[in-house]
Amino acid sequence: MSNAFVYNFDQVQNEMRAMAKELLESGEATMVIGWEKGALPYQSTPVMIRSAEDVDKLIWDAYCQQNLSTYLIDYIYTDEKVAIFAKGCDTRAYNRLIQDNRIKAEKCIVIGVPCPGMKNAREAARLPENAEVPMANACKECRYPNPVVFDKRVGTDVTAWCTERDFSDVEAIEAMPADDKYAFWQSQYTKCIRCYACRNICPACNCTSCIFDQSASGWCSKDINASENQFYGVTRAFHVAGRCIECGQCEMVCPSEVPIMLMNKKFIKDIDSLFGAHEAGLDTNTPAPLSHFSVSDPEEFM
Amino acid sequence: MSDNSVKTANDVAENFEPKILVFACNWCTYAGADLAGTSRLQYPPNVRILRVPCSCRVNPQFVIRAFQRGIDGVLVAGCHPGDCHYTTGNYYTRRRFLLINRMMEYMGIDPKRFHTRWISGAEGPKFQQVVTEMIEEVRAIGPNRKLRDDMKVTVNTDDIVASVEADTKVVADNV
C-alpha cells in the first residue's frame, strides 16, 4: 500500500486539466465530469464542466472516491457527448452499465486515471487534522487500480497492492451461531434510515424503476423497522449479486454506517465457489452469473 | 388462523402448529401434490400450497415476505432440472436459490425453515415425504420469530440523532 504516498497527484491533476481543456476546446466533448474540491479538506465532489475556462475547477486528490460512471445514465437521451474521468473501479462500473444497456459507448469518452487508492473520508472527518488517514475499506482490497477500459488516459499505471479478496470478515460472520448472526444484522438494520443512498450511488443498481419506489405494489412498506429494513437490505444485495464491482460506494455514502459490503461480499464469495470465479465489469462479454446458467451447476435440491 | 400472537411459552410448546408455505410449480410439483391427494397419501394439514407457473417465478423476495408475515417454513418446489415446461426455468431457480439459501443462513435464519426441492408430477410419495419431514422439523424448532414484521423491532432513533449530532459537530469544528 506504500505506493499510495509516492504517487504524484498534482502531476496527474495537471494532465487531467489539460485533457479536459483540449476535449472541450476541440468540441470533441460537450461536457467533462470530474471532481472538484468540496467544502472540507476530506471532501471531493463531482463537477460537470462545460466550458474550457472552468477546467481549473478540476482536482485529483486522495478523496476522489465517488464513482462518476453512474452520471452517464442521465445523459443517455441527450445529444451530449460526455467525457468522464474514471479510476479502475469506475471503468468496471462503465463496463457494467454498457453491459446492462444503460449507456451507449459512442456517447461517452472514458478518460482512464490510474488510482493509488483513496483515503477513508469518514475516518478523516473523525481524526485530528494532519493525522495519517487510512485507506478506504473498498480500496484496500482493490485489485484493479488501473482503468480496464478507456478511450484516452492520463497518468501512468500503478502496481496493484492487493492480489486476492479478503473474505475473513464474511467468514467471521458465517462462523457465528444463527442467533448471533441474526442479532448482528438486526443491530445493523435498525440503524438503517432507508434513505436509499446505497441504491442511488450504486452502478449495479440501475433499474429505470425500482421495486422500492413502488409501495403500492404491496411488496414492501415504507415502514422503518428492522423487518422492513432487512427486507430492503437482502433484496438490494440480491439485486446486485454477480454484478457488484466492489467499489464500496454503498458503504461510503451510508449515513448510518451499515456494513453493506458484508452482504455483497457474501454473494461474491458464494458465486465464486458455486459457479466459478467471476469479476464483474472487467469486460462486456462475460454474462453476469445470475443471467445465465450451466446444466452442471451444483445440485443440492434433489 | 391469522392470529400470529403467541400468548405464553406453554402455548407454544403444547399448541404450536407450524405454518408451511409451499410454492409449487404448476407443471410438476402441483401435479405431484395432486397425485399425493388422489393416491390418498396423508400428510399434515399445515401446508399452504401456492401454485406458480414455474419455480423460476418464485422471487426470493416472496420467501422473505412469507417469513415477515408469520410463516414458519417455506418450501420452493419445481420440476427436476431438464424437465422444465419452459425448458430452462428451473436452472435459473437453482442458481438463485443456491445463493439465497446461503444468504438466509448468513442472516441467521435456520436452514431447516427454508428448502428447495425438485418434485415431479409422478412423485406424489416424495411430496408427502418432503412436506411431512419439513413440518416435523419446523415443529421441533418452534415458531419463527425472525424477520417477522409484527415483532415491531423499531429503529433506535436516539442512536441516529446522536450520530448525526456527532458528525455535525465534526463538520462545525472543521469549518
CSV table of C-alpha atoms in Angstrom, one decimal:
chain,number,residue,atom,x,y,z
A,1,MET,CA,0.0,0.0,0.0
A,2,SER,CA,3.0,2.2,0.3
A,3,ASN,CA,2.9,3.4,-3.4
A,4,ALA,CA,-0.1,5.5,-2.4
A,5,PHE,CA,2.2,8.0,-0.9
A,6,VAL,CA,4.7,8.4,-3.7
A,7,TYR,CA,2.0,8.9,-6.3
A,8,ASN,CA,2.1,12.4,-7.7
A,9,PHE,CA,-1.5,13.7,-7.6
A,10,ASP,CA,-0.5,17.2,-8.8
A,11,GLN,CA,1.1,15.9,-12.0
A,12,VAL,CA,-2.0,13.8,-12.8
A,13,GLN,CA,-4.2,16.7,-12.0
A,14,ASN,CA,-2.4,18.9,-14.5
A,15,GLU,CA,-2.7,16.2,-17.1
A,16,MET,CA,-6.4,16.0,-16.3
A,17,ARG,CA,-7.0,19.7,-16.7
A,18,ALA,CA,-5.0,19.8,-20.0
A,19,MET,CA,-7.1,16.8,-21.3
A,20,ALA,CA,-10.4,18.4,-20.3
A,21,LYS,CA,-9.4,21.7,-21.9
A,22,GLU,CA,-8.4,20.0,-25.1
A,23,LEU,CA,-11.6,18.0,-25.3
A,24,LEU,CA,-13.9,21.0,-24.6
A,25,GLU,CA,-12.0,23.4,-26.9
A,26,SER,CA,-11.9,21.0,-29.8
A,27,GLY,CA,-15.6,20.2,-29.3
A,28,GLU,CA,-14.9,16.5,-29.0
A,29,ALA,CA,-16.8,16.5,-25.7
A,30,THR,CA,-19.6,18.9,-24.7
A,31,MET,CA,-19.1,18.2,-21.1
A,32,VAL,CA,-16.5,16.7,-18.8
A,33,ILE,CA,-17.3,15.1,-15.5
A,34,GLY,CA,-14.6,15.1,-12.9
A,35,TRP,CA,-14.1,16.0,-9.2
A,36,GLU,CA,-13.8,19.4,-7.6
A,37,LYS,CA,-12.8,20.3,-4.1
A,38,GLY,CA,-15.7,20.2,-1.6
A,39,ALA,CA,-16.2,22.4,1.4
A,40,LEU,CA,-13.9,20.3,3.7
A,41,PRO,CA,-10.4,19.0,3.1
A,42,TYR,CA,-11.7,15.4,3.0
A,43,GLN,CA,-14.4,16.1,0.5
A,44,SER,CA,-14.0,15.9,-3.2
A,45,THR,CA,-17.3,16.2,-5.0
A,46,PRO,CA,-18.3,15.6,-8.6
A,47,VAL,CA,-18.3,18.5,-11.0
A,48,MET,CA,-19.7,18.9,-14.5
A,49,ILE,CA,-17.7,21.2,-16.7
A,50,ARG,CA,-19.0,22.6,-20.0
A,51,SER,CA,-16.6,25.4,-20.7
A,52,ALA,CA,-12.8,25.2,-21.2
A,53,GLU,CA,-12.5,28.3,-18.9
A,54,ASP,CA,-13.7,26.2,-16.0
A,55,VAL,CA,-11.2,23.4,-16.2
A,56,ASP,CA,-9.2,24.7,-13.3
A,57,LYS,CA,-12.0,23.6,-11.0
A,58,LEU,CA,-10.9,20.0,-11.7
A,59,ILE,CA,-8.9,18.4,-8.9
A,60,TRP,CA,-7.4,15.0,-8.3
A,61,ASP,CA,-6.6,14.0,-4.8
A,62,ALA,CA,-6.9,11.1,-2.3
A,63,TYR,CA,-10.7,11.8,-1.7
A,64,CYS,CA,-12.0,11.4,-5.3
A,65,GLN,CA,-13.6,8.1,-4.3
A,66,GLN,CA,-17.0,8.9,-5.8
A,67,ASN,CA,-17.8,6.8,-8.9
A,68,LEU,CA,-18.7,9.1,-11.8
A,69,SER,CA,-19.9,6.4,-14.3
A,70,THR,CA,-23.4,6.4,-12.9
A,71,TYR,CA,-23.9,10.0,-14.1
A,72,LEU,CA,-23.6,8.8,-17.7
A,73,ILE,CA,-27.1,7.3,-17.4
A,74,ASP,CA,-28.6,10.8,-17.0
A,75,TYR,CA,-27.3,11.8,-20.5
A,76,ILE,CA,-28.3,8.8,-22.5
A,77,TYR,CA,-31.2,10.6,-24.1
A,78,THR,CA,-29.5,13.9,-24.8
A,79,ASP,CA,-27.2,15.0,-27.6
A,80,GLU,CA,-24.3,15.5,-25.2
A,81,LYS,CA,-21.0,13.8,-25.7
A,82,VAL,CA,-19.8,13.3,-22.2
A,83,ALA,CA,-16.2,12.7,-21.1
A,84,ILE,CA,-15.7,11.2,-17.6
A,85,PHE,CA,-12.6,10.6,-15.6
A,86,ALA,CA,-12.6,7.0,-14.5
A,87,LYS,CA,-10.5,5.1,-12.0
A,88,GLY,CA,-10.2,1.3,-12.1
A,89,CYS,CA,-13.5,0.8,-10.3
A,90,ASP,CA,-15.2,3.5,-12.4
A,91,THR,CA,-14.2,1.7,-15.6
A,92,ARG,CA,-15.6,-1.5,-14.3
A,93,ALA,CA,-18.8,0.3,-13.5
A,94,TYR,CA,-18.8,1.7,-17.0
A,95,ASN,CA,-18.5,-1.8,-18.4
A,96,ARG,CA,-21.4,-2.9,-16.2
A,97,LEU,CA,-23.6,-0.1,-17.5
A,98,ILE,CA,-22.7,-0.8,-21.1
A,99,GLN,CA,-23.5,-4.5,-20.5
A,100,ASP,CA,-26.8,-3.6,-18.9
A,101,ASN,CA,-27.5,-1.4,-22.0
A,102,ARG,CA,-28.0,1.7,-19.8
A,103,ILE,CA,-25.4,3.8,-21.6
A,104,LYS,CA,-24.0,3.9,-25.1
A,105,ALA,CA,-20.3,3.8,-25.7
A,106,GLU,CA,-20.5,6.2,-28.7
A,107,LYS,CA,-21.8,8.9,-26.5
A,108,CYS,CA,-19.1,8.7,-23.9
A,109,ILE,CA,-15.4,9.3,-23.7
A,110,VAL,CA,-13.7,7.5,-20.9
A,111,ILE,CA,-10.5,9.1,-19.6
A,112,GLY,CA,-8.7,6.5,-17.6
A,113,VAL,CA,-6.9,7.6,-14.4
A,114,PRO,CA,-4.7,5.1,-12.6
A,115,CYS,CA,-5.6,5.3,-8.9
A,116,PRO,CA,-3.3,4.9,-5.9
A,117,GLY,CA,-6.2,4.0,-3.6
A,118,MET,CA,-8.5,6.6,-2.0
A,119,LYS,CA,-8.5,7.6,1.6
A,120,ASN,CA,-11.3,7.0,4.0
A,121,ALA,CA,-13.2,10.3,4.2
A,122,ARG,CA,-15.3,9.1,7.1
A,123,GLU,CA,-12.2,8.4,9.2
A,124,ALA,CA,-10.6,11.7,8.1
A,125,ALA,CA,-13.6,13.5,9.5
A,126,ARG,CA,-13.0,11.9,12.9
A,127,LEU,CA,-9.3,12.0,13.1
A,128,PRO,CA,-7.5,15.2,14.2
A,129,GLU,CA,-6.1,17.4,11.4
A,130,ASN,CA,-2.7,16.2,10.0
A,131,ALA,CA,-3.3,12.7,11.2
A,132,GLU,CA,-2.5,9.8,8.9
A,133,VAL,CA,-5.8,8.8,7.2
A,134,PRO,CA,-6.2,5.1,6.4
A,135,MET,CA,-7.2,3.9,3.0
A,136,ALA,CA,-10.9,3.5,2.3
A,137,ASN,CA,-12.1,-0.1,3.0
A,138,ALA,CA,-13.0,-0.9,-0.6
A,139,CYS,CA,-9.7,0.4,-1.8
A,140,LYS,CA,-7.7,-1.8,0.5
A,141,GLU,CA,-9.0,-4.8,-1.5
A,142,CYS,CA,-8.8,-3.2,-4.9
A,143,ARG,CA,-7.2,-5.5,-7.5
A,144,TYR,CA,-7.8,-3.2,-10.5
A,145,PRO,CA,-6.5,0.2,-9.7
A,146,ASN,CA,-5.7,0.8,-13.4
A,147,PRO,CA,-8.6,1.5,-15.8
A,148,VAL,CA,-9.7,-1.7,-17.5
A,149,VAL,CA,-11.2,0.2,-20.5
A,150,PHE,CA,-10.5,3.7,-21.7
A,151,ASP,CA,-10.6,5.9,-24.8
A,152,LYS,CA,-7.9,8.3,-23.5
A,153,ARG,CA,-5.8,8.2,-20.4
A,154,VAL,CA,-3.8,10.3,-18.1
A,155,GLY,CA,-1.1,9.4,-15.6
A,156,THR,CA,1.0,6.2,-15.6
A,157,ASP,CA,-0.1,2.8,-14.4
A,158,VAL,CA,0.3,1.9,-10.7
A,159,THR,CA,1.0,-1.6,-9.3
A,160,ALA,CA,-1.9,-3.3,-7.7
A,161,TRP,CA,-1.3,-3.6,-3.9
A,162,CYS,CA,-3.8,-6.5,-3.4
A,163,THR,CA,-3.9,-9.7,-5.3
A,164,GLU,CA,-6.8,-11.5,-3.5
A,165,ARG,CA,-10.0,-10.6,-1.9
A,166,ASP,CA,-10.1,-10.9,1.8
A,167,PHE,CA,-13.2,-12.8,2.9
A,168,SER,CA,-12.1,-13.0,6.6
A,169,ASP,CA,-14.9,-10.6,7.7
A,170,VAL,CA,-17.6,-12.7,5.9
A,171,GLU,CA,-16.2,-15.9,7.3
A,172,ALA,CA,-16.2,-14.4,10.8
A,173,ILE,CA,-20.0,-13.9,10.5
A,174,GLU,CA,-20.5,-17.3,8.9
A,175,ALA,CA,-18.8,-18.9,11.9
A,176,MET,CA,-21.3,-17.2,14.4
A,177,PRO,CA,-24.2,-19.2,15.8
A,178,ALA,CA,-27.5,-18.4,14.0
A,179,ASP,CA,-29.0,-16.3,16.8
A,180,ASP,CA,-25.8,-14.1,17.0
A,181,LYS,CA,-25.9,-13.6,13.2
A,182,TYR,CA,-29.4,-12.5,13.4
A,183,ALA,CA,-28.7,-10.2,16.3
A,184,PHE,CA,-25.8,-8.7,14.4
A,185,TRP,CA,-27.9,-8.0,11.3
A,186,GLN,CA,-30.7,-6.7,13.5
A,187,SER,CA,-28.3,-4.3,15.2
A,188,GLN,CA,-27.1,-3.1,11.8
A,189,TYR,CA,-30.5,-2.8,10.1
A,190,THR,CA,-32.1,-1.0,13.0
A,191,LYS,CA,-29.6,1.8,12.1
A,192,CYS,CA,-30.8,2.0,8.5
A,193,ILE,CA,-33.0,5.1,7.8
A,194,ARG,CA,-34.0,3.9,4.3
A,195,CYS,CA,-32.6,6.9,2.6
A,196,TYR,CA,-31.7,4.7,-0.4
A,197,ALA,CA,-28.4,6.4,-0.9
A,198,CYS,CA,-26.7,3.0,-1.3
A,199,ARG,CA,-29.1,2.2,-4.1
A,200,ASN,CA,-28.8,5.6,-5.8
A,201,ILE,CA,-25.0,5.6,-5.9
A,202,CYS,CA,-24.6,2.0,-7.0
A,203,PRO,CA,-23.5,1.4,-10.6
A,204,ALA,CA,-25.1,-2.1,-10.5
A,205,CYS,CA,-28.4,-0.8,-9.1
A,206,ASN,CA,-29.5,0.9,-12.3
A,207,CYS,CA,-33.1,-0.2,-13.0
A,208,THR,CA,-35.3,2.5,-14.5
A,209,SER,CA,-37.9,1.8,-11.9
A,210,CYS,CA,-37.0,0.4,-8.6
A,211,ILE,CA,-39.2,-2.0,-6.6
A,212,PHE,CA,-38.7,0.1,-3.5
A,213,ASP,CA,-40.3,3.1,-5.2
A,214,GLN,CA,-43.5,1.2,-5.8
A,215,SER,CA,-45.0,0.9,-2.4
A,216,ALA,CA,-48.5,0.4,-3.9
A,217,SER,CA,-47.3,-2.9,-5.3
A,218,GLY,CA,-47.6,-4.4,-1.8
A,219,TRP,CA,-44.1,-5.7,-2.0
A,220,CYS,CA,-42.7,-3.6,0.7
A,221,SER,CA,-43.9,-0.9,3.0
A,222,LYS,CA,-42.3,2.4,3.8
A,223,ASP,CA,-42.2,1.4,7.4
A,224,ILE,CA,-38.9,1.9,9.0
A,225,ASN,CA,-38.5,-1.1,11.3
A,226,ALA,CA,-36.0,-3.9,11.5
A,227,SER,CA,-38.1,-6.3,9.4
A,228,GLU,CA,-38.7,-4.0,6.5
A,229,ASN,CA,-35.1,-2.7,6.6
A,230,GLN,CA,-33.8,-6.2,6.4
A,231,PHE,CA,-36.1,-7.0,3.6
A,232,TYR,CA,-34.6,-4.0,1.8
A,233,GLY,CA,-31.0,-5.0,2.7
A,234,VAL,CA,-31.3,-8.5,1.4
A,235,THR,CA,-33.2,-7.5,-1.7
A,236,ARG,CA,-30.8,-4.8,-2.6
A,237,ALA,CA,-27.8,-7.2,-2.1
A,238,PHE,CA,-29.5,-9.9,-4.2
A,239,HIS,CA,-30.3,-7.4,-7.0
A,240,VAL,CA,-26.6,-6.6,-7.3
A,241,ALA,CA,-25.4,-10.2,-6.8
A,242,GLY,CA,-23.0,-11.1,-9.5
A,243,ARG,CA,-22.9,-7.6,-10.8
A,244,CYS,CA,-21.3,-5.8,-7.9
A,245,ILE,CA,-17.9,-4.3,-8.8
A,246,GLU,CA,-16.9,-3.9,-5.2
A,247,CYS,CA,-16.3,-0.1,-5.5
A,248,GLY,CA,-17.6,0.3,-1.9
A,249,GLN,CA,-19.7,3.4,-2.8
A,250,CYS,CA,-22.7,2.0,-0.9
A,251,GLU,CA,-20.8,1.9,2.3
A,252,MET,CA,-19.2,5.2,1.6
A,253,VAL,CA,-22.5,7.0,1.3
A,254,CYS,CA,-24.4,5.2,4.1
A,255,PRO,CA,-25.2,7.8,6.8
A,256,SER,CA,-25.8,5.0,9.3
A,257,GLU,CA,-22.6,3.1,8.6
A,258,VAL,CA,-24.4,-0.2,7.8
A,259,PRO,CA,-21.7,-2.7,6.6
A,260,ILE,CA,-23.3,-3.2,3.2
A,261,MET,CA,-20.3,-4.7,1.6
A,262,LEU,CA,-20.5,-7.6,4.0
A,263,MET,CA,-23.7,-8.6,2.2
A,264,ASN,CA,-22.3,-8.0,-1.3
A,265,LYS,CA,-19.1,-9.9,-0.4
A,266,LYS,CA,-21.1,-12.9,0.9
A,267,PHE,CA,-22.8,-13.2,-2.6
A,268,ILE,CA,-19.4,-12.8,-4.3
A,269,LYS,CA,-17.9,-15.5,-2.2
A,270,ASP,CA,-20.8,-17.9,-2.8
A,271,ILE,CA,-20.9,-17.2,-6.6
A,272,ASP,CA,-17.1,-17.8,-6.8
A,273,SER,CA,-17.4,-21.1,-5.0
A,274,LEU,CA,-20.6,-22.3,-6.7
A,275,PHE,CA,-20.4,-21.1,-10.2
A,276,GLY,CA,-16.7,-20.3,-10.7
A,277,ALA,CA,-14.7,-17.2,-10.2
A,278,HIS,CA,-16.3,-14.1,-11.6
A,279,GLU,CA,-15.1,-10.5,-11.7
A,280,ALA,CA,-17.9,-8.1,-12.7
A,281,GLY,CA,-17.2,-5.4,-15.2
A,282,LEU,CA,-13.8,-6.5,-16.5
A,283,ASP,CA,-15.2,-6.8,-19.9
A,284,THR,CA,-18.6,-6.6,-21.6
A,285,ASN,CA,-18.8,-10.1,-23.0
A,286,THR,CA,-18.9,-12.3,-19.9
A,287,PRO,CA,-22.5,-12.7,-18.8
A,288,ALA,CA,-23.4,-12.0,-15.2
A,289,PRO,CA,-23.7,-15.2,-13.1
A,290,LEU,CA,-27.4,-14.8,-12.4
A,291,SER,CA,-28.3,-14.0,-16.0
A,292,HIS,CA,-27.3,-17.4,-17.3
A,293,PHE,CA,-26.9,-21.0,-16.0
A,294,SER,CA,-25.0,-24.1,-16.6
A,295,VAL,CA,-26.5,-27.6,-16.6
A,296,SER,CA,-23.6,-28.7,-14.5
A,297,ASP,CA,-24.3,-26.3,-11.6
A,298,PRO,CA,-24.1,-27.9,-8.1
A,299,GLU,CA,-27.2,-29.9,-7.3
A,300,GLU,CA,-28.5,-29.6,-3.7
A,301,PHE,CA,-32.2,-29.8,-4.2
A,302,MET,CA,-32.7,-33.4,-5.1
B,1,MET,CA,-55.8,-18.7,11.7
B,2,SER,CA,-54.5,-15.2,11.0
B,3,ASP,CA,-53.7,-14.8,14.7
B,4,ASN,CA,-49.9,-14.8,14.9
B,5,SER,CA,-49.7,-13.8,18.5
B,6,VAL,CA,-48.4,-16.3,21.0
B,7,LYS,CA,-49.7,-16.0,24.5
B,8,THR,CA,-47.3,-17.9,26.7
B,9,ALA,CA,-44.4,-20.2,26.4
B,10,ASN,CA,-46.7,-23.1,27.3
B,11,ASP,CA,-49.0,-22.3,24.4
B,12,VAL,CA,-46.0,-22.7,22.1
B,13,ALA,CA,-45.0,-26.0,23.5
B,14,GLU,CA,-48.4,-27.5,23.6
B,15,ASN,CA,-50.3,-26.0,20.7
B,16,PHE,CA,-47.8,-24.9,18.2
B,17,GLU,CA,-48.8,-25.9,14.7
B,18,PRO,CA,-46.3,-24.7,12.1
B,19,LYS,CA,-47.5,-22.9,9.0
B,20,ILE,CA,-45.6,-24.0,6.0
B,21,LEU,CA,-45.9,-22.3,2.6
B,22,VAL,CA,-45.2,-24.4,-0.5
B,23,PHE,CA,-44.5,-22.6,-3.8
B,24,ALA,CA,-45.5,-25.4,-6.2
B,25,CYS,CA,-44.7,-25.3,-9.9
B,26,ASN,CA,-47.8,-25.8,-12.0
B,27,TRP,CA,-46.4,-28.5,-14.2
B,28,CYS,CA,-44.6,-30.8,-11.8
B,29,THR,CA,-45.0,-30.2,-8.1
B,30,TYR,CA,-48.6,-29.1,-8.2
B,31,ALA,CA,-49.4,-32.3,-10.1
B,32,GLY,CA,-47.3,-34.2,-7.6
B,33,ALA,CA,-49.3,-32.8,-4.7
B,34,ASP,CA,-52.4,-33.7,-6.6
B,35,LEU,CA,-51.2,-37.2,-7.1
B,36,ALA,CA,-50.5,-37.4,-3.4
B,37,GLY,CA,-54.1,-36.4,-2.8
B,38,THR,CA,-55.7,-38.8,-5.3
B,39,SER,CA,-53.5,-41.6,-4.1
B,40,ARG,CA,-54.8,-40.9,-0.6
B,41,LEU,CA,-51.3,-40.3,0.8
B,42,GLN,CA,-51.8,-38.5,4.0
B,43,TYR,CA,-49.7,-35.5,5.1
B,44,PRO,CA,-50.3,-33.0,7.9
B,45,PRO,CA,-52.6,-30.1,7.1
B,46,ASN,CA,-50.1,-27.5,8.0
B,47,VAL,CA,-49.1,-26.7,4.4
B,48,ARG,CA,-50.5,-23.9,2.2
B,49,ILE,CA,-49.8,-24.7,-1.4
B,50,LEU,CA,-49.4,-21.7,-3.7
B,51,ARG,CA,-49.3,-22.5,-7.4
B,52,VAL,CA,-46.8,-20.7,-9.5
B,53,PRO,CA,-46.3,-21.1,-13.3
B,54,CYS,CA,-42.7,-22.2,-12.8
B,55,SER,CA,-40.3,-22.5,-9.8
B,56,CYS,CA,-38.4,-19.7,-11.6
B,57,ARG,CA,-41.4,-17.4,-10.9
B,58,VAL,CA,-40.5,-17.5,-7.2
B,59,ASN,CA,-38.7,-14.4,-6.5
B,60,PRO,CA,-36.5,-14.7,-3.4
B,61,GLN,CA,-38.4,-11.8,-2.0
B,62,PHE,CA,-41.6,-13.9,-1.9
B,63,VAL,CA,-39.7,-16.1,0.6
B,64,ILE,CA,-38.6,-13.2,2.8
B,65,ARG,CA,-42.1,-11.7,2.6
B,66,ALA,CA,-43.6,-15.0,3.8
B,67,PHE,CA,-41.3,-15.0,6.8
B,68,GLN,CA,-42.2,-11.4,7.5
B,69,ARG,CA,-45.9,-12.3,7.5
B,70,GLY,CA,-45.6,-15.1,10.0
B,71,ILE,CA,-44.9,-18.3,8.0
B,72,ASP,CA,-42.7,-20.8,9.9
B,73,GLY,CA,-41.2,-22.6,6.9
B,74,VAL,CA,-41.1,-22.2,3.1
B,75,LEU,CA,-40.7,-24.9,0.5
B,76,VAL,CA,-40.0,-24.0,-3.1
B,77,ALA,CA,-40.6,-26.9,-5.4
B,78,GLY,CA,-40.4,-27.4,-9.1
B,79,CYS,CA,-39.6,-29.8,-11.9
B,80,HIS,CA,-36.3,-31.7,-11.9
B,81,PRO,CA,-33.6,-29.9,-13.9
B,82,GLY,CA,-34.0,-30.9,-17.6
B,83,ASP,CA,-37.8,-31.4,-17.2
B,84,CYS,CA,-38.9,-27.7,-17.0
B,85,HIS,CA,-42.0,-27.0,-19.0
B,86,TYR,CA,-40.3,-23.8,-20.2
B,87,THR,CA,-37.1,-25.7,-20.9
B,88,THR,CA,-34.7,-23.7,-18.7
B,89,GLY,CA,-36.7,-22.0,-15.9
B,90,ASN,CA,-35.6,-24.3,-13.1
B,91,TYR,CA,-31.9,-23.9,-14.0
B,92,TYR,CA,-32.3,-20.3,-13.1
B,93,THR,CA,-34.2,-21.3,-9.9
B,94,ARG,CA,-31.3,-23.5,-9.0
B,95,ARG,CA,-28.7,-20.7,-9.3
B,96,ARG,CA,-30.8,-18.2,-7.4
B,97,PHE,CA,-31.8,-20.5,-4.6
B,98,LEU,CA,-28.3,-21.9,-4.1
B,99,LEU,CA,-27.3,-18.3,-3.3
B,100,ILE,CA,-30.4,-17.2,-1.4
B,101,ASN,CA,-30.3,-20.3,0.8
B,102,ARG,CA,-26.8,-19.4,1.9
B,103,MET,CA,-27.8,-15.7,2.4
B,104,MET,CA,-30.7,-16.7,4.6
B,105,GLU,CA,-28.3,-18.8,6.7
B,106,TYR,CA,-25.9,-15.8,6.8
B,107,MET,CA,-28.8,-13.7,8.1
B,108,GLY,CA,-29.3,-16.1,10.9
B,109,ILE,CA,-32.4,-17.9,9.6
B,110,ASP,CA,-32.4,-21.6,10.4
B,111,PRO,CA,-31.8,-23.5,7.2
B,112,LYS,CA,-34.4,-26.1,8.3
B,113,ARG,CA,-37.1,-23.4,7.7
B,114,PHE,CA,-36.3,-23.0,4.1
B,115,HIS,CA,-35.9,-25.7,1.5
B,116,THR,CA,-35.9,-26.1,-2.3
B,117,ARG,CA,-36.8,-29.5,-3.8
B,118,TRP,CA,-37.4,-31.0,-7.2
B,119,ILE,CA,-40.7,-32.9,-7.1
B,120,SER,CA,-42.0,-34.2,-10.4
B,121,GLY,CA,-45.7,-34.9,-11.3
B,122,ALA,CA,-45.1,-38.6,-10.7
B,123,GLU,CA,-43.6,-38.1,-7.3
B,124,GLY,CA,-46.7,-38.0,-5.1
B,125,PRO,CA,-45.0,-40.0,-2.3
B,126,LYS,CA,-42.0,-37.7,-2.5
B,127,PHE,CA,-44.2,-34.7,-2.0
B,128,GLN,CA,-45.8,-36.4,1.0
B,129,GLN,CA,-42.4,-37.3,2.5
B,130,VAL,CA,-40.8,-33.9,1.9
B,131,VAL,CA,-43.6,-31.9,3.5
B,132,THR,CA,-44.1,-34.3,6.4
B,133,GLU,CA,-40.4,-34.2,7.2
B,134,MET,CA,-40.3,-30.4,6.9
B,135,ILE,CA,-43.4,-29.9,9.1
B,136,GLU,CA,-41.9,-32.2,11.8
B,137,GLU,CA,-38.6,-30.4,11.7
B,138,VAL,CA,-40.2,-27.0,12.0
B,139,ARG,CA,-42.5,-28.2,14.7
B,140,ALA,CA,-39.4,-29.2,16.7
B,141,ILE,CA,-37.6,-25.9,16.4
B,142,GLY,CA,-40.7,-23.9,17.2
B,143,PRO,CA,-42.4,-20.8,15.7
B,144,ASN,CA,-40.3,-18.4,13.6
B,145,ARG,CA,-39.6,-15.2,15.4
B,146,LYS,CA,-37.1,-13.8,12.9
B,147,LEU,CA,-37.8,-11.3,10.2
B,148,ARG,CA,-41.4,-11.0,11.4
B,149,ASP,CA,-42.9,-7.6,10.8
B,150,ASP,CA,-45.3,-7.9,13.7
B,151,MET,CA,-42.3,-8.1,16.1
B,152,LYS,CA,-42.0,-4.3,15.6
B,153,VAL,CA,-38.3,-4.0,16.4
B,154,THR,CA,-38.2,-0.3,15.8
B,155,VAL,CA,-35.3,1.8,14.8
B,156,ASN,CA,-33.4,3.3,17.7
B,157,THR,CA,-33.7,7.0,16.7
B,158,ASP,CA,-31.6,8.1,19.7
B,159,ASP,CA,-28.5,6.5,18.2
B,160,ILE,CA,-29.2,8.1,14.8
B,161,VAL,CA,-29.7,11.5,16.4
B,162,ALA,CA,-26.5,11.1,18.5
B,163,SER,CA,-24.5,10.1,15.4
B,164,VAL,CA,-25.8,13.0,13.3
B,165,GLU,CA,-25.1,15.4,16.2
B,166,ALA,CA,-21.5,14.0,16.4
B,167,ASP,CA,-21.0,14.4,12.7
B,168,THR,CA,-22.4,17.9,12.7
B,169,LYS,CA,-20.0,18.8,15.5
B,170,VAL,CA,-17.1,17.4,13.5
B,171,VAL,CA,-18.1,19.5,10.5
B,172,ALA,CA,-18.7,22.6,12.6
B,173,ASP,CA,-15.2,22.1,14.2
B,174,ASN,CA,-13.6,21.9,10.8
B,175,VAL,CA,-15.2,24.8,9.2
